[in-house]
Coordinates of C-alpha atoms in Angstrom, one line a residue:
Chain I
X1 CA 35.0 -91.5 -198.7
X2 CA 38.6 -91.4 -197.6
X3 CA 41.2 -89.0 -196.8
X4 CA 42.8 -89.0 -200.5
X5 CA 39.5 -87.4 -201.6
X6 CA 38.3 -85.4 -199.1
X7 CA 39.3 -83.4 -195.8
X8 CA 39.9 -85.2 -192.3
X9 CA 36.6 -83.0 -191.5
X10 CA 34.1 -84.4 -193.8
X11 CA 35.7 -87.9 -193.1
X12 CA 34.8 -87.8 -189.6
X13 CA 31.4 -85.9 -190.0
X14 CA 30.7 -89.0 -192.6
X15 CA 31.6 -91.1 -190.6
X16 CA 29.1 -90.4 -188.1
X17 CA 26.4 -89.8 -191.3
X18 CA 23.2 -92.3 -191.7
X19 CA 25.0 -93.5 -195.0
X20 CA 27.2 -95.4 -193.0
X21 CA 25.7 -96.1 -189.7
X22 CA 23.1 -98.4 -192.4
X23 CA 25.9 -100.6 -192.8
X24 CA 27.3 -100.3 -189.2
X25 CA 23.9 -100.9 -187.3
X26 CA 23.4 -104.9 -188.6
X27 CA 27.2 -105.2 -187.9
X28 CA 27.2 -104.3 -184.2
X29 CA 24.1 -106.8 -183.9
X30 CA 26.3 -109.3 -185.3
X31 CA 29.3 -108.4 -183.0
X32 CA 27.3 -108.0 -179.7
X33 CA 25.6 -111.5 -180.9
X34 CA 28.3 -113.5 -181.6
X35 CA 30.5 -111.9 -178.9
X36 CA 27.1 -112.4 -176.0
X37 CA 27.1 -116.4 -177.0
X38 CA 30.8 -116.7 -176.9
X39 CA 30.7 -115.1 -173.9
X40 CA 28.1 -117.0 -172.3
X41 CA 29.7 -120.4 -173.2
X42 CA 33.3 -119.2 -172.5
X43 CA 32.0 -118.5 -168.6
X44 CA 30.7 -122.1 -168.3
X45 CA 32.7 -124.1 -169.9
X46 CA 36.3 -122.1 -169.0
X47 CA 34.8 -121.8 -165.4
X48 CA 34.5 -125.5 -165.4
X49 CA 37.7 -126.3 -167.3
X50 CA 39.7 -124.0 -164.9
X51 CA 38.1 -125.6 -161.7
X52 CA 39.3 -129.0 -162.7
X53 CA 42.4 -128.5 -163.6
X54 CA 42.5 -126.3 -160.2
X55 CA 41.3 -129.4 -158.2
X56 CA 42.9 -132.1 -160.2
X57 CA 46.6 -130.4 -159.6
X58 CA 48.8 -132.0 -157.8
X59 CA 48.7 -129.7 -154.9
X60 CA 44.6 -129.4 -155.3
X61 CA 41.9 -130.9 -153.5
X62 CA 41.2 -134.1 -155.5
X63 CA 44.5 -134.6 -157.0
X64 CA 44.7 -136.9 -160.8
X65 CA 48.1 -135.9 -161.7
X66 CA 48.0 -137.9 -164.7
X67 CA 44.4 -136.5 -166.4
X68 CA 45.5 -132.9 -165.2
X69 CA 48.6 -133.2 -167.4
X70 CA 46.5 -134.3 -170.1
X71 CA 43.9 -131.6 -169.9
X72 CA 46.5 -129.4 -169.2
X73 CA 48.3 -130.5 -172.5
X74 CA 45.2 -130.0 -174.5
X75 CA 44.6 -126.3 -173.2
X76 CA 48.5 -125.6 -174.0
X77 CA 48.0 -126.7 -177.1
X78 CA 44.6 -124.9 -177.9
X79 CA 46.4 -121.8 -176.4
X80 CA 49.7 -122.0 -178.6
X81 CA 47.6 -122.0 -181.7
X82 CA 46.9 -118.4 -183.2
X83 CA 43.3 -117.8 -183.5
X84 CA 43.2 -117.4 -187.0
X85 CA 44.5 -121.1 -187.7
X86 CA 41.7 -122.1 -184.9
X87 CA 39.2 -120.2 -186.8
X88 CA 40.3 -122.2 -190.4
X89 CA 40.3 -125.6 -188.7
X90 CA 37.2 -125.1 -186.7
X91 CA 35.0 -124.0 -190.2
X92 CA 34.9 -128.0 -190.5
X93 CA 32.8 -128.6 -187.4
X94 CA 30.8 -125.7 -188.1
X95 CA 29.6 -126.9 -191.5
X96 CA 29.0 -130.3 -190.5
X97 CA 26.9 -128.9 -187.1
X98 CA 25.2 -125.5 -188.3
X99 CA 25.7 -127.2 -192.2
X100 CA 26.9 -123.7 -193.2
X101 CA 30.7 -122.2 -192.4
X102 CA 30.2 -119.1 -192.9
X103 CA 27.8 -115.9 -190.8
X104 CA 27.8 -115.3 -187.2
X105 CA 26.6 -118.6 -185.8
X106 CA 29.4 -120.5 -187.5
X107 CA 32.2 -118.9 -186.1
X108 CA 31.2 -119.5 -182.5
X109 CA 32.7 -123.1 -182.7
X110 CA 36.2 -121.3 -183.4
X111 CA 35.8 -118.5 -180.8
X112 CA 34.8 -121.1 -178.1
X113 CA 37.6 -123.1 -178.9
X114 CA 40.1 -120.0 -178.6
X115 CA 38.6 -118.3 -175.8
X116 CA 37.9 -121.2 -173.0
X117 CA 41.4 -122.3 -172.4
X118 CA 42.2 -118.8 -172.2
X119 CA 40.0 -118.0 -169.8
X120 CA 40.2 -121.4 -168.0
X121 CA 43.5 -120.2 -167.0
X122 CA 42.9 -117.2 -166.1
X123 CA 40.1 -118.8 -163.2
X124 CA 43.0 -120.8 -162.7
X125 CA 44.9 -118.1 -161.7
X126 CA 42.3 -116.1 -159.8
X127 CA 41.3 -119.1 -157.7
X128 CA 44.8 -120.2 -157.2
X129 CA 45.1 -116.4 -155.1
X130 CA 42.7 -117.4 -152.4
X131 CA 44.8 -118.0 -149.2
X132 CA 45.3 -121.3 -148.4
X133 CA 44.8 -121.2 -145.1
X134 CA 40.8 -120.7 -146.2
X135 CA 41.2 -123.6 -147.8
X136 CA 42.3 -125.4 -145.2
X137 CA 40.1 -123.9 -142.5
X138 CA 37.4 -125.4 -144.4
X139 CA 39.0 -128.9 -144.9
X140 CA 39.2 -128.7 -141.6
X141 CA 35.6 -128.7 -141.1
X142 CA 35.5 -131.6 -142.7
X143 CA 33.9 -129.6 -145.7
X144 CA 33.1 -132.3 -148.9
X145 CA 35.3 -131.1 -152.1
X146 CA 32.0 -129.9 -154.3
X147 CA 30.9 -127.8 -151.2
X148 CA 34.8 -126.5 -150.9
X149 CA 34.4 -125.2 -154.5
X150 CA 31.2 -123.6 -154.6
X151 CA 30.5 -121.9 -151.1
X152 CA 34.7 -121.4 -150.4
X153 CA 37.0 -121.4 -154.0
X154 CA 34.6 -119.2 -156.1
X155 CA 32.9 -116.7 -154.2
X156 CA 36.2 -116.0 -152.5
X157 CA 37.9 -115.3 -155.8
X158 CA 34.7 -113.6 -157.1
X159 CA 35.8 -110.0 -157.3
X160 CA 39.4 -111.7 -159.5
X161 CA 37.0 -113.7 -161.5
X162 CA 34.8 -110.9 -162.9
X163 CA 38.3 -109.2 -164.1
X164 CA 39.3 -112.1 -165.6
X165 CA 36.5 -112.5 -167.7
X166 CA 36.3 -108.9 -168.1
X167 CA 40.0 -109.9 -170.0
X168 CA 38.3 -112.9 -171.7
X169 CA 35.1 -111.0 -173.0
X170 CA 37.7 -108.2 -174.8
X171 CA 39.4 -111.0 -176.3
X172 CA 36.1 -112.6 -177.4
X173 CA 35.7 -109.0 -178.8
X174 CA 38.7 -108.8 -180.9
X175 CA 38.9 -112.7 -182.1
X176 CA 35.1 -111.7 -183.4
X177 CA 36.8 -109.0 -185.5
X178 CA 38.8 -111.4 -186.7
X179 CA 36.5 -113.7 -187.5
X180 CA 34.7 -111.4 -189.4
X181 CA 37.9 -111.4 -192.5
X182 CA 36.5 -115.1 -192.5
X183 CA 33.2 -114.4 -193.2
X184 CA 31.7 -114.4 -189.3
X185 CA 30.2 -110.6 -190.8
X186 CA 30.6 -108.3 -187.7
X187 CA 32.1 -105.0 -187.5
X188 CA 35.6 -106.7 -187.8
X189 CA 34.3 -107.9 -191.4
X190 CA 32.8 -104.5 -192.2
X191 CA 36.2 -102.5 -191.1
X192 CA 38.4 -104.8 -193.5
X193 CA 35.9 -105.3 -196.3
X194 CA 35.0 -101.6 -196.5
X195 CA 37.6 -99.6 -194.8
X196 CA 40.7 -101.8 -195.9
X197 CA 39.9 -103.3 -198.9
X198 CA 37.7 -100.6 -200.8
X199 CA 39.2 -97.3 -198.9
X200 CA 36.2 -96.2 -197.4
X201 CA 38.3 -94.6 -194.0
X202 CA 34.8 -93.1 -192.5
X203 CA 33.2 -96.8 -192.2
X204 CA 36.7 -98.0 -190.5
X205 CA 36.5 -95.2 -188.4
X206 CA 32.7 -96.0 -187.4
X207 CA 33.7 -99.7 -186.5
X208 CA 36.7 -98.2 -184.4
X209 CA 34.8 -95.9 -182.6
X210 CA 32.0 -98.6 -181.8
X211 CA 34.8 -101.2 -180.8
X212 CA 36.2 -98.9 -178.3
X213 CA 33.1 -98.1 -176.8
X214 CA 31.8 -101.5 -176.7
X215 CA 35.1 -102.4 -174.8
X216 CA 35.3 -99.5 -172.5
X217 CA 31.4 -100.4 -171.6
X218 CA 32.4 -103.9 -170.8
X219 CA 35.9 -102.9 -169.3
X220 CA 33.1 -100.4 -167.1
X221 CA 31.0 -103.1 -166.2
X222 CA 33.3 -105.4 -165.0
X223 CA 35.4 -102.8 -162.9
X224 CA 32.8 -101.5 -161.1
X225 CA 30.5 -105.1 -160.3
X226 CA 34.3 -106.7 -158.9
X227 CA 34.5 -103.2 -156.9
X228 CA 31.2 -103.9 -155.4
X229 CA 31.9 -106.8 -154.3
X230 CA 35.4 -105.9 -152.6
X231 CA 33.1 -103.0 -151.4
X232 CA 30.5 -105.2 -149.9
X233 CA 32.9 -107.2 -148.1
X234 CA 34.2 -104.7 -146.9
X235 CA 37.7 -105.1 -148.5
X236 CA 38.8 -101.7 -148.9
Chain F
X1 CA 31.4 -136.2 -116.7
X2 CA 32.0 -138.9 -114.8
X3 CA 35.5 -140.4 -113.9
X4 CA 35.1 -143.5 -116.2
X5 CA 34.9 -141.0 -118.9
X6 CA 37.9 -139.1 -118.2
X7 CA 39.9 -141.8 -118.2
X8 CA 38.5 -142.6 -121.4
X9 CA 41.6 -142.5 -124.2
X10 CA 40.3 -140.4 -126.8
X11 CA 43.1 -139.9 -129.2
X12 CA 46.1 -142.0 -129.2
X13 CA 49.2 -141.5 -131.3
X14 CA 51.7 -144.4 -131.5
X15 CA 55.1 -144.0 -132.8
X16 CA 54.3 -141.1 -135.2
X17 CA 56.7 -140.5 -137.9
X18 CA 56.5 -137.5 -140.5
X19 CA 59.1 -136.3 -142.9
X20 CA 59.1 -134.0 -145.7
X21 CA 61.2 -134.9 -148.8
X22 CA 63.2 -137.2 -146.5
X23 CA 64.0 -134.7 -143.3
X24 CA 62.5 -136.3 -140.6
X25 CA 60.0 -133.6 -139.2
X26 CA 58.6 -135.8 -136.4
X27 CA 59.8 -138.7 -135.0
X28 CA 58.4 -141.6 -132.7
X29 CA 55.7 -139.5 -131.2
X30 CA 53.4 -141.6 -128.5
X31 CA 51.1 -139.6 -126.7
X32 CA 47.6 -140.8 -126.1
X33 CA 44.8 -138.2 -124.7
X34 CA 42.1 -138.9 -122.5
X35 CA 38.3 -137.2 -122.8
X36 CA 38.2 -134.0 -121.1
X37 CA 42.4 -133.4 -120.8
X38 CA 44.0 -130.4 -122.0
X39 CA 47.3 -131.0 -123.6
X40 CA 49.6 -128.2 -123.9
X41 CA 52.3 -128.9 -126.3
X42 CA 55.4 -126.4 -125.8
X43 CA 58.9 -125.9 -127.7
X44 CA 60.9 -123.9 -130.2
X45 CA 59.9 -122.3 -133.5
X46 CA 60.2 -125.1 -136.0
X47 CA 60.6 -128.1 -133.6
X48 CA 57.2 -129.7 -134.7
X49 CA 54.3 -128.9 -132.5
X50 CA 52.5 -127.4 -135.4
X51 CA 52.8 -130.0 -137.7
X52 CA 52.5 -132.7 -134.7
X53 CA 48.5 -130.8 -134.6
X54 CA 48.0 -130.7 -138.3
X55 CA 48.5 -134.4 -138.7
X56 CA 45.7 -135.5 -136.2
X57 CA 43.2 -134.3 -138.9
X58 CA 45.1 -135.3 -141.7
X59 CA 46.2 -131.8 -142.8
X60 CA 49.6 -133.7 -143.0
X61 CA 50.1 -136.6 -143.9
X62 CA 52.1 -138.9 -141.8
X63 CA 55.0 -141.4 -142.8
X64 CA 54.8 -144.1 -139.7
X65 CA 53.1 -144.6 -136.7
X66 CA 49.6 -144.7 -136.3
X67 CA 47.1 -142.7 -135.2
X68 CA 43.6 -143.7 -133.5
X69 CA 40.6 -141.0 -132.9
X70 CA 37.8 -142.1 -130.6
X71 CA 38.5 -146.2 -131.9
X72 CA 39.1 -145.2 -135.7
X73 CA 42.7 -145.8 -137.1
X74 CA 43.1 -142.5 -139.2
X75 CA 46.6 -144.1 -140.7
X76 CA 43.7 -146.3 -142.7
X77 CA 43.6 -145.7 -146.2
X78 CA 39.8 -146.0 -146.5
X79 CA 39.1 -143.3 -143.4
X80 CA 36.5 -140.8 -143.8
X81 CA 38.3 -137.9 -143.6
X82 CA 35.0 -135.6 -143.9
X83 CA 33.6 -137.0 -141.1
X84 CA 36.6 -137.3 -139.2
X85 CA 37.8 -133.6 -139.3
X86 CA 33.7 -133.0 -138.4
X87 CA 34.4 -134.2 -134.9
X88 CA 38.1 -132.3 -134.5
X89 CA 37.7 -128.7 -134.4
X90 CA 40.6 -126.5 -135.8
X91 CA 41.6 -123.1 -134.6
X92 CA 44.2 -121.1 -136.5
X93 CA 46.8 -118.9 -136.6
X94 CA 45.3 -116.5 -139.1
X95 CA 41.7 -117.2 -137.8
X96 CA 41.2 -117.6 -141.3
X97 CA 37.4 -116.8 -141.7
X98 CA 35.7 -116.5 -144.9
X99 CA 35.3 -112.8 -145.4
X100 CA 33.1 -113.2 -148.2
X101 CA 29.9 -114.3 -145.6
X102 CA 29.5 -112.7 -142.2
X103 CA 30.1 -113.8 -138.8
X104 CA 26.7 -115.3 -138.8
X105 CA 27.7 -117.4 -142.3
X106 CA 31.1 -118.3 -141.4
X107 CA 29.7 -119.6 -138.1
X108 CA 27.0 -121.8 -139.6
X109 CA 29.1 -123.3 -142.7
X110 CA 29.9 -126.1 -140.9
X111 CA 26.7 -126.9 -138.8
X112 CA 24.1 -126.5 -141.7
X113 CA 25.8 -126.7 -145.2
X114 CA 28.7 -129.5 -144.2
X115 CA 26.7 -131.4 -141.1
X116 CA 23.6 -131.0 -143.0
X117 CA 21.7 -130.1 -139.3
X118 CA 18.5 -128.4 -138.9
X119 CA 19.2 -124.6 -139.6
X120 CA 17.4 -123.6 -136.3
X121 CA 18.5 -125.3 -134.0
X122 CA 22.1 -124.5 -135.3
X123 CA 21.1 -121.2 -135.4
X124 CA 19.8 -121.5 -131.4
X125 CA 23.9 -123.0 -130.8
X126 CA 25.6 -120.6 -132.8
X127 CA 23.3 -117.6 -131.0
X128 CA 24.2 -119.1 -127.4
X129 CA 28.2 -119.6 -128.4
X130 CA 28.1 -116.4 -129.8
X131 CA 26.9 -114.5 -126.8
X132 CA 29.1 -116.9 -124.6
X133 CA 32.5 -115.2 -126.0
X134 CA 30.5 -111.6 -126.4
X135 CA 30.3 -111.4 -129.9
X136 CA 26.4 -111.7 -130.6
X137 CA 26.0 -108.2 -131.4
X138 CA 28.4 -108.4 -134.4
X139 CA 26.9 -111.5 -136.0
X140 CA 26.1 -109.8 -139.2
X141 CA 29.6 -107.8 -139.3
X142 CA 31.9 -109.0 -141.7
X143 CA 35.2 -110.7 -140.9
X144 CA 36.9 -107.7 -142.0
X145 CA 35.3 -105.1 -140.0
X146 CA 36.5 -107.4 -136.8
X147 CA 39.8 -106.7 -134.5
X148 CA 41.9 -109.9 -134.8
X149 CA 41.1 -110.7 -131.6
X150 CA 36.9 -110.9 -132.3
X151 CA 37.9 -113.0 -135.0
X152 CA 39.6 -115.7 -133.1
X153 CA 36.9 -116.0 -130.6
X154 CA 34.6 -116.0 -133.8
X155 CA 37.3 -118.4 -135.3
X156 CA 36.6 -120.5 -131.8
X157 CA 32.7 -120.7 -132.2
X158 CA 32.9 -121.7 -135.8
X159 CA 35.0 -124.8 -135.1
X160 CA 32.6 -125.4 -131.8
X161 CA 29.8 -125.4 -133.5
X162 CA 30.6 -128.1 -135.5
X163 CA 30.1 -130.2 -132.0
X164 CA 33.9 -131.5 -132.0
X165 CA 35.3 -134.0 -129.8
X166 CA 38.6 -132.6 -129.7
X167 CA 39.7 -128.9 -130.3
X168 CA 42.8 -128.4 -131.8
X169 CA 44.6 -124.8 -131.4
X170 CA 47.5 -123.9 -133.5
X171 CA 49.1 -120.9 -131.8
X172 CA 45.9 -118.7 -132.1
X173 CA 47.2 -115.8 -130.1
X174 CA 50.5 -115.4 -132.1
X175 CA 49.5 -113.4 -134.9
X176 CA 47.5 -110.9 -132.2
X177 CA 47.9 -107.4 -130.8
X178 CA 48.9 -108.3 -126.8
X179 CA 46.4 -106.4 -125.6
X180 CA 43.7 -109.1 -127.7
X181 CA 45.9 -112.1 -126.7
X182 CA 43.8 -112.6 -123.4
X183 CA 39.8 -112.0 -124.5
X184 CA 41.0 -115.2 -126.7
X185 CA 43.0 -117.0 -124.0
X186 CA 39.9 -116.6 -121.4
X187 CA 37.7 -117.6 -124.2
X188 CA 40.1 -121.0 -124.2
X189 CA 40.4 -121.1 -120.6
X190 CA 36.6 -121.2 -120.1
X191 CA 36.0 -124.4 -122.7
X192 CA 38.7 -126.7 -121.1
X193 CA 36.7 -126.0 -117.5
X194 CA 33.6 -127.7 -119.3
X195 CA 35.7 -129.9 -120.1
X196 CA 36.7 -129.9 -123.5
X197 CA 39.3 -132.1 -124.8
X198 CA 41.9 -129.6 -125.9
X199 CA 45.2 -130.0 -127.6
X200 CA 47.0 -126.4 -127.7
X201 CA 49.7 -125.2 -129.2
X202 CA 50.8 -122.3 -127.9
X203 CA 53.9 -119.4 -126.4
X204 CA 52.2 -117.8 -123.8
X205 CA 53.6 -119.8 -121.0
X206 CA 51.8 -118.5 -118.3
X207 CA 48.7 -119.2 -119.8
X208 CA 49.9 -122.8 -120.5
X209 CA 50.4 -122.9 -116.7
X210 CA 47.0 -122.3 -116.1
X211 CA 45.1 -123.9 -118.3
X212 CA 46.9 -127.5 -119.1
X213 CA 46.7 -130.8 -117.8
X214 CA 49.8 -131.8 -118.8
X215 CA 52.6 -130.3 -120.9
X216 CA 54.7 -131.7 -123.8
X217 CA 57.9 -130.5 -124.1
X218 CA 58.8 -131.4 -127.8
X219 CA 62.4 -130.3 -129.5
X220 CA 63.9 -131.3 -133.1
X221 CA 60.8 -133.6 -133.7
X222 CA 60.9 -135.9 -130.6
X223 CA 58.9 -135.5 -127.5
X224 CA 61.5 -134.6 -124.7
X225 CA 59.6 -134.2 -121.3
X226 CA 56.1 -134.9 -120.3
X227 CA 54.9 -133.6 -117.2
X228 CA 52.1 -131.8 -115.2
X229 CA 52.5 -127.9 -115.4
X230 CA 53.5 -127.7 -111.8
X231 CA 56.4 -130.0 -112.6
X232 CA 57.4 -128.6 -116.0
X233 CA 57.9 -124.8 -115.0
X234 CA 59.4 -125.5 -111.4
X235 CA 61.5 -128.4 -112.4
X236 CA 62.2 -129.6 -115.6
X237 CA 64.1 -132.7 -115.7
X238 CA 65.6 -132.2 -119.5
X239 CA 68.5 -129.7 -119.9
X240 CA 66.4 -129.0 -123.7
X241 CA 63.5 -128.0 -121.5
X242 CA 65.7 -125.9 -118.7
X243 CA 67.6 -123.9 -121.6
X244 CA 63.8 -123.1 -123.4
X245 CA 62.0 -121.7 -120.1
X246 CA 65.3 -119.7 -119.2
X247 CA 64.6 -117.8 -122.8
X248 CA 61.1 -116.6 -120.8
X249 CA 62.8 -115.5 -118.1
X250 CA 63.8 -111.9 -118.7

């Protein structure tokens, strides 16, 4: 159903009809999935990525000038790259791991790849606002670097963390749409293959209205946990 | 404490040199402490007395000269710098607690997760410090629900319970409201009469009177005068230091 043949009206009541919440339903479970096990390995692996090339600067705790500029090359490089050519060179890896390059478990080598140097800078960034005189008050102490990092670095920079992944996780969200046009499935696919390519405006309006309200849930989420923290401590 | 002791030399800096990106910063700094003395170091913004403090735990690091804490040369390139800065307490400017844990977490950071000591017995020490500088009620407050001056004196018993051998202050009364200036200062005054090995940074002159040994005079980077208190403020014997205590005079 689109708007050629019918009214706006019976678009949008369609669009919110059983016929095509069928073929929304499996999409969002293959959105939420692919976006929950992105998500989960962009937090540990950009958390760690962003840490070391924190620690590793020249100004940081343990500095290695020479393997931060490498790292740091690697993640400009990874970042430079549109996540659509990521996507393409990644299906490689994905066939010779999974053994299949297409569905939602193969894409999540090409959204990893995109999303954890983005997000490693972003920690980057949060940690880099703690005061330095914390950090020096607790070098002072005599504190050991791993101890610095986890009871000093990150819980002080908690609150700018969680809204920096709360950026990484929308991205997640909309490279998974992308990766849908390259056969990831998803409601990215579903909004090109139906609402694009065959003119079926009430599906794409479906996928649209789930996209904004999965990223106004997580936009929620993250707002208000970085808020309770601030809160807690009695920031504000 | 008996006299041997205080006559121990406990720190001992030997022509000190520290530049940043070649301008000379410090220069040809000797100046060696004994257990139990409290070193006031006076002189203009900018002249070096901060950074003179921040090199003796290696915040800094220094160009020349030599350094030696409690028989240890800290100019060595193999010096434990974790266990070092363990036995030199810090005190700063900005207090500089960690307001993500509470007064009761800041204060046993160093005692339990860095010294690795059994929690209870910190605990017992960071209960007794606490109630020493009046604070053990707000133990489970958070830094941020403290007036600047409750979080100096919290500032103070974090770096004390780390057992130091030497407390370092870095102007820890400057960024304070007056009226907080002296709950910190009596704080101060009451660890260097149990004889606490104290070097001090400081501006409030009258308190340097009271509570130093001896006072460094220290302008552009060198050390200018040396003298007991008594001397300093009745008779300086540099024109530098004359001209700087006339500024006080108002």
């Amino acid at each position: 159903m689109n708007l050629m043949n019918s009214s706006f009206f019976a678009v949008i009541k369609s669009a919110f009809g059983s016929e095509v919440w069928a073929i929304i339903t499996p999409a969002i479970v293959d959105t939420v999935y692919m976006t929950v096990l992105t998500m989960v390995f962009t937090l540990v692996l950009g958390l760690i990525l962003g840490i070391v090339l924190l620690v590793t600067a020249e100004e940081g705790v343990h500095p290695l000038p020479l393997f931060n500029k490498v790292i740091g090359a690697v993640v400009n490089v990874l970042r430079s790259l549109p996540s659509m050519i990521l996507i393409i060179l990644t299906l490689p890896l994905s066939r010779m791991v999974i053994g299949k390059a297409y569905g939602p478990g193969a894409c999540i080598f090409a959204l990893v790849v995109s999303c954890v140097p983005m997000f490693a800078r972003l920690v980057e960034n949060s940690i880099m606002e703690v005061p330095k005189g914390k950090i020096e008050a607790a070098k002072a102490m005599g504190t050991p670097n791993f101890q610095l990092i986890i009871k000093v670095l990150i819980p002080e920079a908690l609150p700018s963390l969680i809204r920096s992944f709360t950026i990484a996780v929308i991205a997640i969200i909309s490279v998974t749409a992308l990766a849908g046009s390259f056969g990831a499935g998803g409601l990215g696919d579903v909004a090109v293959r139906f609402g694009y390519s065959r003119f079926k405006t009430d599906i794409l309006i479906a996928a649209v209205v789930v996209l904004v309200i999965i990223v106004q849930l997580v936009q929620f989420i993250g707002d208000s946990l970085s808020k309770y923290i601030i809160k807690k401590r009695f920031l504000i | 404490m008996t006299i041997e002791e205080k006559h121990q030399v406990l720190l001992q800096i030997n022509g000190l040199h520290k530049e940043y990106d070649g301008t000379t910063v410090l220069d040809d700094i000797n100046l060696s402490i004994h257990k139990g003395e409290v070193v006031v170091i006076l002189g203009p913004s900018g002249c070096g007395k901060s950074t003179l403090l921040r090199c003796m735990n290696g915040l800094e690091k220094i160009q020349g000269g030599e350094i030696v804490f409690s028989g240890k040369d800290l100019t060595d390139k193999n010096v434990d710098w974790q266990n070092t800065r363990q036995q030199i307490g810090m005190v700063f400017q900005n207090y500089d607690l960690f307001p993500h844990m509470t007064v009761m977490e800041n204060v046993l950071l160093g005692p339990v997760k860095v010294q690795k000591r059994d929690k209870a017995e910190s605990l017992e020490q960071a209960e007794q410090l606490l109630k020493r500088v009046g604070l053990f009620e707000r133990k489970d407050a958070y830094p941020r629900q403290l007036s600047g001056g409750q979080k100096q004196r919290i500032a103070i018993v974090r770096a004390l319970c780390m057992n130091p051998q030497i407390m370092l202050f870095d102007e820890v009364t400057a960024a304070l409201d007056p009226e907080m200036v002296r709950e910190v200062l009596d704080v101060m005054l009451g660890l260097a009469k149990q004889g606490m090995t104290m070097m001090i940074v400081t501006h409030e002159m009258g308190f340097a009177k009271a509570v130093a040994d001896r006072i460094i005079f220290i302008d552009a980077g060198k050390i200018c005068e040396i003298a007991t208190p008594d001397e300093f403020f009745s008779n300086p014997t540099t024109e530098r230091a004359k001209q700087f205590l006339n500024i006080f005079q108002y």
